């Protein structure tokens, strides 16, 4: 079945540690996105990528980094510079941008130990 | 820049009653509008979208929304809700030119009471 797979479902980070969230899609989509969801805040865009080897910052990119070395994969690293990382992280993809429907993964809940 | 305001953070409603979830947008250019639904501990799914044409848009699960350009609104409605409609609903906007990502509202939690 085609879709987006996020892993792990739950992740814990220690102080000063970098952690990486995985996002893989087999939909042959060009565009991929990372959103952060906090209660009552909706979804805020962290980074997005429209094509392999290219990505752009979203509204809250500070403390995060991404790479897009393969079309299928768009991992997100939460660095130690992100002082408030506890949140639900959602990855999405679309065939292109604009009117294209976004397909979402089932999310990763990141918590700080 | 585009922005979306969802006027109600929580909406409780009894089963089989009608419901309206309100969404207003702000943009200096023409936009496309979307409603997504999120069930507990899951990602989001597209309910419906307005691109052009008829201002009344029908989506999945019996939902519909009406685009009102003069009031810059895109309210979501359902004539009779079920327990299974309990979820969080997000309105989103994108400008209709250029490659820019969706901007989401803060969400409305719909709770259907038996």
Short mmCIF file of C-alpha atoms in Angstrom, two decimals, chain B:
data_model
loop_
_atom_site.label_atom_id
_atom_site.label_comp_id
_atom_site.label_asym_id
_atom_site.label_seq_id
_atom_site.Cartn_x
_atom_site.Cartn_y
_atom_site.Cartn_z
CA UNK B 1 0.89 36.62 3.67
CA UNK B 2 -2.14 34.44 4.16
CA UNK B 3 -3.64 33.62 7.55
CA UNK B 4 -6.56 31.61 8.88
CA UNK B 5 -8.68 32.16 11.96
CA UNK B 6 -10.83 29.42 13.35
CA UNK B 7 -13.25 31.19 15.61
CA UNK B 8 -14.04 28.34 17.99
CA UNK B 9 -11.42 26.19 19.69
CA UNK B 10 -14.02 23.67 20.95
CA UNK B 11 -17.54 22.86 19.77
CA UNK B 12 -19.66 20.37 21.72
CA UNK B 13 -22.81 19.15 19.96
CA UNK B 14 -25.35 16.41 20.54
CA UNK B 15 -25.53 13.44 18.21
CA UNK B 16 -27.80 13.98 15.17
CA UNK B 17 -27.74 17.77 15.66
CA UNK B 18 -26.35 20.10 12.95
CA UNK B 19 -22.96 21.70 13.35
CA UNK B 20 -21.05 24.62 11.82
CA UNK B 21 -17.32 25.11 12.30
CA UNK B 22 -16.26 28.62 11.44
CA UNK B 23 -13.22 29.69 9.44
CA UNK B 24 -12.18 33.15 8.27
CA UNK B 25 -9.14 33.87 6.16
CA UNK B 26 -7.04 36.90 5.39
CA UNK B 27 -5.25 37.41 2.10
CA UNK B 28 -4.48 40.18 -0.35
CA UNK B 29 -4.57 37.73 -3.26
CA UNK B 30 -6.93 35.01 -4.44
CA UNK B 31 -6.68 31.80 -2.46
CA UNK B 32 -7.61 28.17 -2.36
CA UNK B 33 -9.22 26.84 0.82
CA UNK B 34 -9.21 23.44 2.50
CA UNK B 35 -10.66 21.59 5.47
CA UNK B 36 -8.73 18.70 7.03
CA UNK B 37 -9.79 16.34 9.83
CA UNK B 38 -7.56 14.71 12.45
CA UNK B 39 -8.76 11.72 14.46
CA UNK B 40 -7.00 11.04 17.80
CA UNK B 41 -3.31 10.14 17.48
CA UNK B 42 -3.40 10.19 13.70
CA UNK B 43 -2.33 12.40 10.84
CA UNK B 44 -4.70 14.65 8.91
CA UNK B 45 -7.05 13.69 6.08
CA UNK B 46 -8.54 16.00 3.47
CA UNK B 47 -12.28 16.60 3.91
CA UNK B 48 -12.85 19.01 1.05
CA UNK B 49 -11.33 21.90 -0.88
CA UNK B 50 -12.42 24.98 -2.76
CA UNK B 51 -10.45 25.89 -5.87
CA UNK B 52 -12.95 27.67 -8.12
CA UNK B 53 -16.47 27.41 -9.47
CA UNK B 54 -19.44 26.66 -7.25
CA UNK B 55 -19.05 28.23 -3.85
CA UNK B 56 -20.71 25.25 -2.14
CA UNK B 57 -18.28 22.39 -1.87
CA UNK B 58 -19.22 18.88 -0.81
CA UNK B 59 -16.71 16.60 0.87
CA UNK B 60 -16.45 13.21 2.48
CA UNK B 61 -18.52 11.95 5.42
CA UNK B 62 -21.45 14.28 4.63
CA UNK B 63 -19.56 17.53 5.25
CA UNK B 64 -19.88 20.61 3.08
CA UNK B 65 -18.44 24.12 3.13
CA UNK B 66 -19.39 27.40 1.54
CA UNK B 67 -16.88 29.90 0.22
CA UNK B 68 -17.96 33.49 0.84
CA UNK B 69 -15.55 35.93 -0.75
CA UNK B 70 -17.22 39.08 0.59
CA UNK B 71 -17.04 37.80 4.16
CA UNK B 72 -13.71 36.00 3.61
CA UNK B 73 -15.17 32.89 5.19
CA UNK B 74 -15.18 29.16 4.52
CA UNK B 75 -17.41 27.63 7.18
CA UNK B 76 -17.77 23.85 7.45
CA UNK B 77 -21.22 22.33 8.04
CA UNK B 78 -22.89 18.99 8.58
CA UNK B 79 -26.68 18.63 8.96
CA UNK B 80 -26.53 15.69 11.37
CA UNK B 81 -23.40 14.60 13.24
CA UNK B 82 -22.42 11.15 14.49
CA UNK B 83 -20.25 10.08 17.39
CA UNK B 84 -17.59 9.11 14.85
CA UNK B 85 -17.27 12.76 13.77
CA UNK B 86 -15.54 13.56 17.06
CA UNK B 87 -12.15 14.87 15.94
CA UNK B 88 -10.13 18.02 15.40
CA UNK B 89 -10.84 20.01 12.26
CA UNK B 90 -8.38 22.33 10.56
CA UNK B 91 -9.06 25.03 8.01
CA UNK B 92 -6.16 25.84 5.68
CA UNK B 93 -5.38 28.38 2.95
CA UNK B 94 -2.93 28.71 0.11
CA UNK B 95 -2.58 31.47 -2.42
CA UNK B 96 -3.53 30.43 -5.93
CA UNK B 97 -0.30 31.49 -7.58
CA UNK B 98 3.22 30.46 -6.84
CA UNK B 99 4.50 27.50 -4.89
CA UNK B 100 3.83 28.17 -1.24
CA UNK B 101 2.82 25.64 1.40
CA UNK B 102 -0.52 25.46 3.16
CA UNK B 103 -1.14 27.71 6.16
CA UNK B 104 -3.28 26.03 8.81
CA UNK B 105 -5.62 27.47 11.41
CA UNK B 106 -5.33 26.49 15.06
CA UNK B 107 -8.04 23.88 14.82
CA UNK B 108 -11.51 23.29 16.24
CA UNK B 109 -12.15 20.29 18.44
CA UNK B 110 -15.60 18.86 17.69
CA UNK B 111 -17.02 16.69 20.47
CA UNK B 112 -20.21 14.79 19.65
CA UNK B 113 -22.24 13.86 22.71
CA UNK B 114 -24.52 10.83 22.76
#
